[in-house]
Tab-separated table of C-alpha atoms in Angstrom:
chain	number	residue	atom	x	y	z
A	1	UNK	CA	143.049	168.101	63.132
A	2	UNK	CA	143.667	169.431	66.604
A	3	UNK	CA	140.961	168.827	69.172
A	4	UNK	CA	142.413	170.486	72.204
A	5	UNK	CA	144.833	173.090	70.914
A	6	UNK	CA	144.069	176.262	69.006
A	7	UNK	CA	144.880	175.897	65.338
A	8	UNK	CA	148.241	176.936	63.862
A	9	UNK	CA	146.686	177.694	60.478
A	10	UNK	CA	147.096	181.177	58.948
A	11	UNK	CA	144.617	183.767	60.170
A	12	UNK	CA	142.967	186.459	58.030
A	13	UNK	CA	140.965	189.456	59.161
A	14	UNK	CA	138.043	189.900	56.782
A	15	UNK	CA	136.192	193.087	56.022
A	16	UNK	CA	133.738	193.691	53.212
A	17	UNK	CA	136.662	195.204	51.273
A	18	UNK	CA	138.765	192.062	51.471
A	19	UNK	CA	140.214	191.299	48.062
A	20	UNK	CA	142.592	188.367	48.450
A	21	UNK	CA	141.969	184.699	47.907
A	22	UNK	CA	142.814	181.885	50.316
A	23	UNK	CA	145.218	179.295	48.955
A	24	UNK	CA	145.359	177.012	52.005
A	25	UNK	CA	143.208	176.054	54.987
A	26	UNK	CA	142.899	179.232	57.052
A	27	UNK	CA	141.070	180.712	59.983
A	28	UNK	CA	139.189	183.881	59.397
A	29	UNK	CA	138.268	186.624	61.841
A	30	UNK	CA	135.242	188.710	60.871
A	31	UNK	CA	135.046	192.451	61.188
A	32	UNK	CA	131.956	193.881	62.994
A	33	UNK	CA	130.341	194.478	59.563
A	34	UNK	CA	129.309	190.802	59.525
A	35	UNK	CA	127.537	190.556	62.881
A	36	UNK	CA	125.566	192.508	65.507
A	37	UNK	CA	126.704	192.882	69.098
A	38	UNK	CA	125.003	194.085	72.278
A	39	UNK	CA	126.267	194.570	75.805
A	40	UNK	CA	123.720	193.543	78.449
A	41	UNK	CA	123.536	193.597	82.197
A	42	UNK	CA	121.503	190.632	83.396
A	43	UNK	CA	121.010	189.061	86.758
A	44	UNK	CA	121.848	185.550	85.570
A	45	UNK	CA	124.763	183.297	86.334
A	46	UNK	CA	125.340	181.355	83.172
A	47	UNK	CA	125.907	182.132	79.512
A	48	UNK	CA	123.330	179.606	78.357
A	49	UNK	CA	120.662	181.491	80.319
A	50	UNK	CA	121.622	184.661	78.457
A	51	UNK	CA	121.529	182.764	75.190
A	52	UNK	CA	117.921	181.731	75.880
A	53	UNK	CA	117.039	185.414	76.183
A	54	UNK	CA	119.081	186.542	73.177
A	55	UNK	CA	116.226	186.392	70.641
A	56	UNK	CA	114.067	188.758	72.696
A	57	UNK	CA	117.031	191.065	73.422
A	58	UNK	CA	117.669	191.476	69.668
A	59	UNK	CA	113.995	191.595	68.664
A	60	UNK	CA	113.269	194.356	66.151
A	61	UNK	CA	116.980	195.239	65.848
A	62	UNK	CA	117.983	192.512	63.383
A	63	UNK	CA	117.175	192.223	59.665
A	64	UNK	CA	115.489	189.111	58.182
A	65	UNK	CA	117.620	186.035	58.632
A	66	UNK	CA	118.330	182.853	60.480
A	67	UNK	CA	120.277	184.180	63.439
A	68	UNK	CA	122.380	182.335	65.939
A	69	UNK	CA	123.816	183.828	69.106
A	70	UNK	CA	127.131	183.679	70.881
A	71	UNK	CA	127.436	184.962	74.435
A	72	UNK	CA	130.647	186.265	76.046
A	73	UNK	CA	130.877	186.929	79.762
A	74	UNK	CA	132.568	190.174	80.759
A	75	UNK	CA	131.980	190.105	84.499
A	76	UNK	CA	129.532	188.487	86.926
A	77	UNK	CA	126.418	190.103	85.450
A	78	UNK	CA	127.749	191.683	82.266
A	79	UNK	CA	127.587	189.909	78.953
A	80	UNK	CA	128.151	190.656	75.301
A	81	UNK	CA	125.830	188.901	72.872
A	82	UNK	CA	126.811	188.518	69.255
A	83	UNK	CA	124.092	187.744	66.703
A	84	UNK	CA	125.092	186.312	63.335
A	85	UNK	CA	123.535	184.614	60.343
A	86	UNK	CA	126.058	182.012	59.264
A	87	UNK	CA	124.434	181.470	55.864
A	88	UNK	CA	124.560	185.213	55.205
A	89	UNK	CA	128.231	185.280	56.285
A	90	UNK	CA	129.108	182.326	54.046
A	91	UNK	CA	127.314	183.974	51.128
A	92	UNK	CA	129.188	187.244	51.703
A	93	UNK	CA	132.517	185.448	51.997
A	94	UNK	CA	131.868	183.608	48.730
A	95	UNK	CA	131.025	186.940	47.097
A	96	UNK	CA	134.394	188.245	48.308
A	97	UNK	CA	136.047	185.380	46.428
A	98	UNK	CA	136.783	183.220	49.429
A	99	UNK	CA	136.535	179.506	48.773
A	100	UNK	CA	134.704	178.005	51.773
A	101	UNK	CA	136.696	174.774	51.341
A	102	UNK	CA	139.739	176.783	52.452
A	103	UNK	CA	138.008	178.101	55.562
A	104	UNK	CA	138.712	176.115	58.670
A	105	UNK	CA	137.118	178.202	61.436
A	106	UNK	CA	135.334	181.547	61.531
A	107	UNK	CA	135.753	183.859	64.528
A	108	UNK	CA	134.391	187.296	65.314
A	109	UNK	CA	136.887	190.026	66.172
A	110	UNK	CA	134.748	190.513	69.295
A	111	UNK	CA	135.725	187.133	70.749
A	112	UNK	CA	139.425	187.692	70.082
A	113	UNK	CA	139.724	191.076	71.809
A	114	UNK	CA	136.935	190.698	74.355
A	115	UNK	CA	138.664	192.235	77.360
A	116	UNK	CA	141.159	194.424	75.497
A	117	UNK	CA	141.100	198.141	74.857
A	118	UNK	CA	141.368	198.063	71.081
A	119	UNK	CA	142.612	200.743	68.737
A	120	UNK	CA	143.732	199.040	65.559
A	121	UNK	CA	144.264	200.062	61.968
A	122	UNK	CA	142.612	197.830	59.371
A	123	UNK	CA	143.600	199.648	56.143
A	124	UNK	CA	144.248	203.198	55.025
A	125	UNK	CA	140.615	204.208	55.587
A	126	UNK	CA	139.258	202.100	58.445
A	127	UNK	CA	140.131	200.947	61.875
A	128	UNK	CA	138.777	199.169	64.957
A	129	UNK	CA	138.117	200.517	68.391
A	130	UNK	CA	136.360	199.247	71.487
A	131	UNK	CA	133.492	201.090	73.113
A	132	UNK	CA	132.254	199.567	76.356
A	133	UNK	CA	134.067	196.388	75.329
A	134	UNK	CA	132.177	196.214	72.035
A	135	UNK	CA	134.495	196.408	69.058
A	136	UNK	CA	133.331	198.734	66.339
A	137	UNK	CA	134.503	199.346	62.785
A	138	UNK	CA	135.092	203.049	62.090
A	139	UNK	CA	136.731	205.359	59.595
A	140	UNK	CA	140.300	205.865	60.638
A	141	UNK	CA	139.853	209.578	61.209
A	142	UNK	CA	137.765	208.855	64.349
A	143	UNK	CA	140.478	206.963	66.159
A	144	UNK	CA	144.139	206.909	66.902
A	145	UNK	CA	145.356	203.536	65.759
A	146	UNK	CA	148.633	202.448	67.259
A	147	UNK	CA	148.820	198.968	65.745
A	148	UNK	CA	147.769	196.981	62.732
A	149	UNK	CA	144.970	194.398	63.152
A	150	UNK	CA	146.656	191.910	60.819
A	151	UNK	CA	149.885	192.033	62.838
A	152	UNK	CA	147.945	191.865	66.107
A	153	UNK	CA	146.099	188.752	64.959
A	154	UNK	CA	149.267	187.154	63.658
A	155	UNK	CA	150.795	187.262	67.149
A	156	UNK	CA	147.567	186.275	68.877
A	157	UNK	CA	146.524	182.852	70.015
A	158	UNK	CA	142.953	182.396	68.814
A	159	UNK	CA	140.217	181.571	71.304
A	160	UNK	CA	137.883	178.551	71.295
A	161	UNK	CA	134.903	180.816	70.632
A	162	UNK	CA	134.546	180.295	66.914
A	163	UNK	CA	131.137	180.586	65.283
A	164	UNK	CA	131.749	178.106	62.483
A	165	UNK	CA	133.992	175.111	61.960
A	166	UNK	CA	134.571	173.296	58.738
A	167	UNK	CA	135.357	170.132	60.747
A	168	UNK	CA	131.945	170.280	62.383
A	169	UNK	CA	130.361	170.651	58.963
A	170	UNK	CA	132.223	167.579	57.788
A	171	UNK	CA	130.988	165.587	60.772
A	172	UNK	CA	127.598	167.095	59.942
A	173	UNK	CA	126.214	166.735	63.417
A	174	UNK	CA	122.510	167.025	63.608
A	175	UNK	CA	120.784	166.307	66.911
A	176	UNK	CA	118.982	163.146	65.747
A	177	UNK	CA	122.106	161.575	64.291
A	178	UNK	CA	124.083	162.657	67.336
A	179	UNK	CA	121.597	160.973	69.664
A	180	UNK	CA	121.671	157.827	67.540
A	181	UNK	CA	125.462	157.824	67.550
A	182	UNK	CA	125.595	158.316	71.321
A	183	UNK	CA	123.043	155.514	71.832
A	184	UNK	CA	125.036	153.238	69.549
A	185	UNK	CA	128.233	153.974	71.462
A	186	UNK	CA	126.476	153.428	74.777
A	187	UNK	CA	125.083	150.140	73.453
A	188	UNK	CA	128.608	149.081	72.449
A	189	UNK	CA	129.849	149.963	75.942
A	190	UNK	CA	126.973	147.978	77.454
A	191	UNK	CA	127.734	144.933	75.283
A	192	UNK	CA	131.419	145.155	76.195
A	193	UNK	CA	130.513	145.501	79.885
A	194	UNK	CA	128.294	142.371	79.709
A	195	UNK	CA	131.035	140.513	77.868
A	196	UNK	CA	133.506	141.612	80.511
A	197	UNK	CA	131.252	140.390	83.342
A	198	UNK	CA	130.827	137.059	81.518
A	199	UNK	CA	134.587	136.775	81.082
A	200	UNK	CA	135.087	137.472	84.805
A	201	UNK	CA	132.581	134.715	85.648
A	202	UNK	CA	134.300	132.311	83.221
A	203	UNK	CA	137.640	133.116	84.791
A	204	UNK	CA	136.364	132.534	88.298
A	205	UNK	CA	134.699	129.220	87.237
A	206	UNK	CA	137.927	128.151	85.542
A	207	UNK	CA	139.978	128.989	88.661
A	208	UNK	CA	137.598	126.913	90.813
A	209	UNK	CA	137.800	123.940	88.405
A	210	UNK	CA	141.585	124.233	88.397
A	211	UNK	CA	141.667	124.257	92.197
A	212	UNK	CA	139.386	121.195	92.403
A	213	UNK	CA	141.555	119.300	89.886
A	214	UNK	CA	144.786	120.076	91.757
A	215	UNK	CA	143.422	119.457	95.258
A	216	UNK	CA	141.476	116.269	94.460
A	217	UNK	CA	144.555	114.675	92.865
A	218	UNK	CA	147.001	116.197	95.311
A	219	UNK	CA	149.112	117.569	92.461
A	220	UNK	CA	151.811	120.199	92.880
A	221	UNK	CA	150.830	123.642	91.589
A	222	UNK	CA	153.472	124.252	88.946
A	223	UNK	CA	154.184	122.513	85.690
A	224	UNK	CA	157.869	122.468	86.630
A	225	UNK	CA	157.162	120.451	89.792
A	226	UNK	CA	154.913	118.085	87.825
A	227	UNK	CA	157.634	117.646	85.208
A	228	UNK	CA	160.290	116.976	87.828
A	229	UNK	CA	158.144	114.322	89.583
A	230	UNK	CA	157.199	112.840	86.239
A	231	UNK	CA	160.875	112.591	85.162
A	232	UNK	CA	161.736	110.881	88.429
A	233	UNK	CA	158.932	108.324	88.095
A	234	UNK	CA	159.584	107.858	84.366
A	235	UNK	CA	163.142	106.871	85.238
A	236	UNK	CA	161.871	104.430	87.888
A	237	UNK	CA	159.421	103.062	85.311
A	238	UNK	CA	162.148	102.579	82.697
A	239	UNK	CA	164.507	100.803	85.163
A	240	UNK	CA	161.813	98.572	86.709
A	241	UNK	CA	160.361	97.597	83.341
A	242	UNK	CA	163.867	96.828	82.085
A	243	UNK	CA	164.676	94.732	85.172
A	244	UNK	CA	161.561	92.619	84.528
A	245	UNK	CA	162.194	92.319	80.784
A	246	UNK	CA	165.843	91.324	81.356
A	247	UNK	CA	164.936	88.744	83.977
A	248	UNK	CA	162.226	87.253	81.765
A	249	UNK	CA	164.600	87.267	78.773
A	250	UNK	CA	167.204	85.287	80.739
A	251	UNK	CA	164.495	82.938	81.989
A	252	UNK	CA	163.308	82.241	78.443
A	253	UNK	CA	166.604	80.590	77.442
A	254	UNK	CA	165.951	76.866	77.323
A	255	UNK	CA	168.350	75.038	79.620
A	256	UNK	CA	169.126	71.349	79.358
A	257	UNK	CA	168.299	69.117	82.296
A	258	UNK	CA	171.819	69.236	83.667
A	259	UNK	CA	172.258	72.999	83.196
A	260	UNK	CA	171.368	75.597	85.822
A	261	UNK	CA	171.957	79.180	87.085
A	262	UNK	CA	173.983	79.037	90.248
A	263	UNK	CA	173.560	82.764	90.878
A	264	UNK	CA	171.596	85.732	89.595
A	265	UNK	CA	172.192	89.030	91.305
A	266	UNK	CA	170.541	92.365	90.585
A	267	UNK	CA	172.460	95.289	92.005
A	268	UNK	CA	172.991	98.879	90.887
A	269	UNK	CA	171.113	98.415	87.630
A	270	UNK	CA	173.254	95.435	86.701
A	271	UNK	CA	172.344	91.776	86.493
A	272	UNK	CA	175.242	89.457	87.335
A	273	UNK	CA	174.854	85.765	86.706
A	274	UNK	CA	176.688	82.475	87.083
A	275	UNK	CA	175.515	79.819	84.694
A	276	UNK	CA	176.535	76.184	84.508
A	277	UNK	CA	176.219	74.995	80.926
A	278	UNK	CA	177.059	71.653	79.378
A	279	UNK	CA	179.816	72.766	77.011
A	280	UNK	CA	181.545	75.695	75.340
A	281	UNK	CA	179.173	75.576	72.388
A	282	UNK	CA	176.202	76.073	74.721
A	283	UNK	CA	178.017	78.940	76.444
A	284	UNK	CA	178.554	80.631	73.080
A	285	UNK	CA	174.945	80.077	72.215
A	286	UNK	CA	173.834	81.731	75.497
A	287	UNK	CA	176.132	84.671	74.949
A	288	UNK	CA	174.824	85.056	71.437
A	289	UNK	CA	171.291	84.910	72.864
A	290	UNK	CA	172.133	87.646	75.394
A	291	UNK	CA	173.711	89.851	72.732
A	292	UNK	CA	170.361	89.929	70.932
A	293	UNK	CA	168.733	91.554	73.976
A	294	UNK	CA	168.113	95.291	73.614
A	295	UNK	CA	170.525	97.148	75.845
A	296	UNK	CA	168.564	99.728	77.785
A	297	UNK	CA	169.201	100.568	81.421
A	298	UNK	CA	170.192	97.150	82.726
A	299	UNK	CA	173.507	95.480	81.934
A	300	UNK	CA	173.734	91.700	82.006
A	301	UNK	CA	177.187	90.378	82.897
A	302	UNK	CA	178.643	86.982	83.539
A	303	UNK	CA	180.574	86.431	86.785
A	304	UNK	CA	183.665	84.280	86.370
B	1	UNK	CA	130.513	175.426	71.969
B	2	UNK	CA	127.697	172.927	72.635
B	3	UNK	CA	128.438	171.287	69.304
B	4	UNK	CA	132.066	171.144	70.438
B	5	UNK	CA	131.048	169.491	73.739
B	6	UNK	CA	128.890	167.007	71.839
B	7	UNK	CA	131.803	166.280	69.543
B	8	UNK	CA	134.051	165.691	72.556
B	9	UNK	CA	131.386	163.457	74.099
B	10	UNK	CA	131.312	161.311	70.955
B	11	UNK	CA	135.094	161.342	70.860
B	12	UNK	CA	135.383	160.275	74.510
B	13	UNK	CA	132.727	157.571	74.099
B	14	UNK	CA	134.444	156.309	70.946
B	15	UNK	CA	137.798	156.187	72.734
B	16	UNK	CA	136.119	154.375	75.621
B	17	UNK	CA	134.570	151.824	73.247
B	18	UNK	CA	137.835	151.224	71.401
B	19	UNK	CA	140.021	150.981	74.524
B	20	UNK	CA	137.561	148.814	76.430
B	21	UNK	CA	137.158	146.567	73.389
B	22	UNK	CA	140.947	146.279	73.063
B	23	UNK	CA	141.242	145.567	76.813
B	24	UNK	CA	138.489	142.944	76.630
B	25	UNK	CA	140.097	141.299	73.591
B	26	UNK	CA	143.425	141.194	75.412
B	27	UNK	CA	141.814	139.729	78.547
B	28	UNK	CA	140.043	137.090	76.437
B	29	UNK	CA	143.306	136.213	74.721
B	30	UNK	CA	145.050	135.864	78.085
B	31	UNK	CA	142.201	133.722	79.433
B	32	UNK	CA	142.416	131.491	76.359
B	33	UNK	CA	146.171	131.186	76.886
B	34	UNK	CA	145.579	130.282	80.546
B	35	UNK	CA	143.133	127.560	79.490
B	36	UNK	CA	145.647	126.194	76.970
B	37	UNK	CA	148.408	126.240	79.600
B	38	UNK	CA	146.158	124.446	82.040
B	39	UNK	CA	145.217	121.827	79.423
B	40	UNK	CA	148.940	121.199	78.948
B	41	UNK	CA	149.382	121.083	82.739
B	42	UNK	CA	146.470	118.626	83.089
B	43	UNK	CA	147.921	116.415	80.342
B	44	UNK	CA	151.271	116.212	82.166
B	45	UNK	CA	149.515	115.813	85.518
B	46	UNK	CA	147.495	112.868	84.186
B	47	UNK	CA	150.702	111.203	82.958
B	48	UNK	CA	152.108	111.688	86.458
B	49	UNK	CA	148.909	110.246	87.931
B	50	UNK	CA	149.369	107.056	85.859
B	51	UNK	CA	153.039	106.748	86.871
B	52	UNK	CA	152.183	107.405	90.529
B	53	UNK	CA	149.477	104.749	90.455
B	54	UNK	CA	152.007	102.317	88.974
B	55	UNK	CA	155.155	102.984	91.003
B	56	UNK	CA	154.030	104.962	94.031
B	57	UNK	CA	150.939	103.102	95.171
B	58	UNK	CA	152.084	102.500	98.760
B	59	UNK	CA	148.800	100.928	99.847
B	60	UNK	CA	148.897	98.271	97.103
B	61	UNK	CA	152.631	97.697	97.589
B	62	UNK	CA	152.232	97.142	101.349
B	63	UNK	CA	149.342	94.755	100.713
B	64	UNK	CA	151.438	92.755	98.274
B	65	UNK	CA	154.429	92.722	100.631
B	66	UNK	CA	152.330	91.333	103.458
B	67	UNK	CA	150.987	88.687	101.054
B	68	UNK	CA	154.556	87.681	100.138
B	69	UNK	CA	155.520	87.591	103.806
B	70	UNK	CA	152.548	85.443	104.836
B	71	UNK	CA	152.771	83.106	101.822
B	72	UNK	CA	156.503	82.522	101.543
B	73	UNK	CA	157.595	83.152	105.151
B	74	UNK	CA	160.981	84.905	104.798
B	75	UNK	CA	163.692	83.779	107.206
B	76	UNK	CA	164.371	87.357	108.030
B	77	UNK	CA	162.599	90.604	107.407
B	78	UNK	CA	163.784	94.096	108.215
B	79	UNK	CA	163.054	97.676	107.165
B	80	UNK	CA	165.539	100.506	106.690
B	81	UNK	CA	163.684	103.691	105.887
B	82	UNK	CA	161.639	102.987	102.807
B	83	UNK	CA	163.622	99.829	101.972
B	84	UNK	CA	162.078	96.504	102.993
B	85	UNK	CA	164.609	93.638	103.156
B	86	UNK	CA	163.482	90.030	102.821
B	87	UNK	CA	165.706	86.961	103.072
B	88	UNK	CA	164.589	83.535	101.992
B	89	UNK	CA	167.208	80.934	102.917
B	90	UNK	CA	165.828	77.656	101.468
B	91	UNK	CA	163.106	77.990	98.918
B	92	UNK	CA	162.144	74.960	96.873
B	93	UNK	CA	162.007	75.253	93.094
B	94	UNK	CA	158.209	75.655	92.902
B	95	UNK	CA	158.058	78.321	95.634
B	96	UNK	CA	160.990	80.150	94.057
B	97	UNK	CA	159.202	80.229	90.686
B	98	UNK	CA	155.969	81.411	92.278
B	99	UNK	CA	157.762	84.108	94.293
B	100	UNK	CA	159.811	85.207	91.267
B	101	UNK	CA	156.681	85.456	89.126
B	102	UNK	CA	154.861	87.371	91.839
B	103	UNK	CA	157.696	89.876	92.191
B	104	UNK	CA	158.246	90.358	88.484
B	105	UNK	CA	154.537	90.713	87.709
B	106	UNK	CA	154.030	93.216	90.489
B	107	UNK	CA	154.697	96.946	90.499
B	108	UNK	CA	156.975	96.744	93.508
B	109	UNK	CA	160.143	98.792	93.126
B	110	UNK	CA	162.892	96.161	93.283
B	111	UNK	CA	166.159	97.636	94.484
B	112	UNK	CA	168.307	94.500	94.665
B	113	UNK	CA	167.670	90.823	94.132
B	114	UNK	CA	170.213	88.121	94.886
B	115	UNK	CA	169.496	84.532	93.989
B	116	UNK	CA	171.851	81.666	94.803
B	117	UNK	CA	171.398	77.942	94.181
B	118	UNK	CA	172.368	75.516	96.942
B	119	UNK	CA	171.830	72.043	95.509
B	120	UNK	CA	168.046	71.454	95.454
B	121	UNK	CA	167.238	74.616	97.426
B	122	UNK	CA	167.526	78.264	96.543
B	123	UNK	CA	168.319	81.317	98.656
B	124	UNK	CA	166.897	84.707	97.738
B	125	UNK	CA	167.658	88.137	99.094
B	126	UNK	CA	165.263	90.880	97.943
B	127	UNK	CA	165.180	94.594	98.740
B	128	UNK	CA	162.009	96.475	97.888
B	129	UNK	CA	161.365	100.205	98.085
B	130	UNK	CA	157.931	101.257	99.270
């Protein structure tokens, strides 16, 4: 489905003598036999104003039917109005053996050669010519056709002025449903907009809370800085806790009355000691006691 | 043509709904991620707060140092930058135990500690970082 580009589907020019069948999705261009056209000179600026007047312009000149109108602007005040009954056209096309499921868009030949001087051959008997910009379908003997309509359409880029679209039928737009759909979409947009405003408020509240937390505790702003400070203090914590544990561990060893530490020195994460013990056996016992201490950051060494 | 315009209107509104919904969802996701990141940041920051209170509480440390100075009267006291140096030349056994306990139970950052026994008395050199 192409929304913005004219379709690349095959194009067929249809007259009431058409006797082929469509095997794939195609665009069809109707000969003037299927619609009525009038050239008018009106002192109005816009096409929709002309369209409002179309019913009265065609009054008494159209047969019974449910007619719709398409307006083409030729110059500032000159318009061509095409009147067509789409149900009648669809019925005729079906009678010609055309499967409507294979019809993508229906155009009038009028819209496709609006500003051109046309003199085209349709078949061996009929042709198309333009009179005051209105394209008419005539026996070939009344005109000098220099080109074939089928070839001309094949090379032509179709306009946006189609009178029927299968895609539109599929969407089945009726004004009530369209309004409902538009309201629903607008409601969705409104809900999203409210949600967005709420999110903005949440974000701003969160930023304020974050700022208060950082400023009140005098924290650095990045996680990296926090981590670096934390690592530094964690190391201090580990060393200081170990110093205390080591000191208390040494202190817990039960000395005899005559035994004593003559020196304990803490320097560069090392505890050096001089201990006067009663005998060799006691010295071994102390060393064995020290060896049971978990070795973390602080080394305990004997000074000789 | 009007039907075409209406169709385009629905199409544009639908695109607007879808894109704005996708944008909003993305923003929400980012906001959620920011909250999670901040929760992680706050967790680490609180750990730091505890460590700072323990090992970087200058006010408490200075208070304790002045208590030590007034109670145990060091023979010499000096300060080099953040290092406070205290020398006790002849502490008796009881004072030494009290001072040792006070230092080891405190959260003062002990840099060096040098204890020597001289017969019944004890000398102690302590360096503290505040």
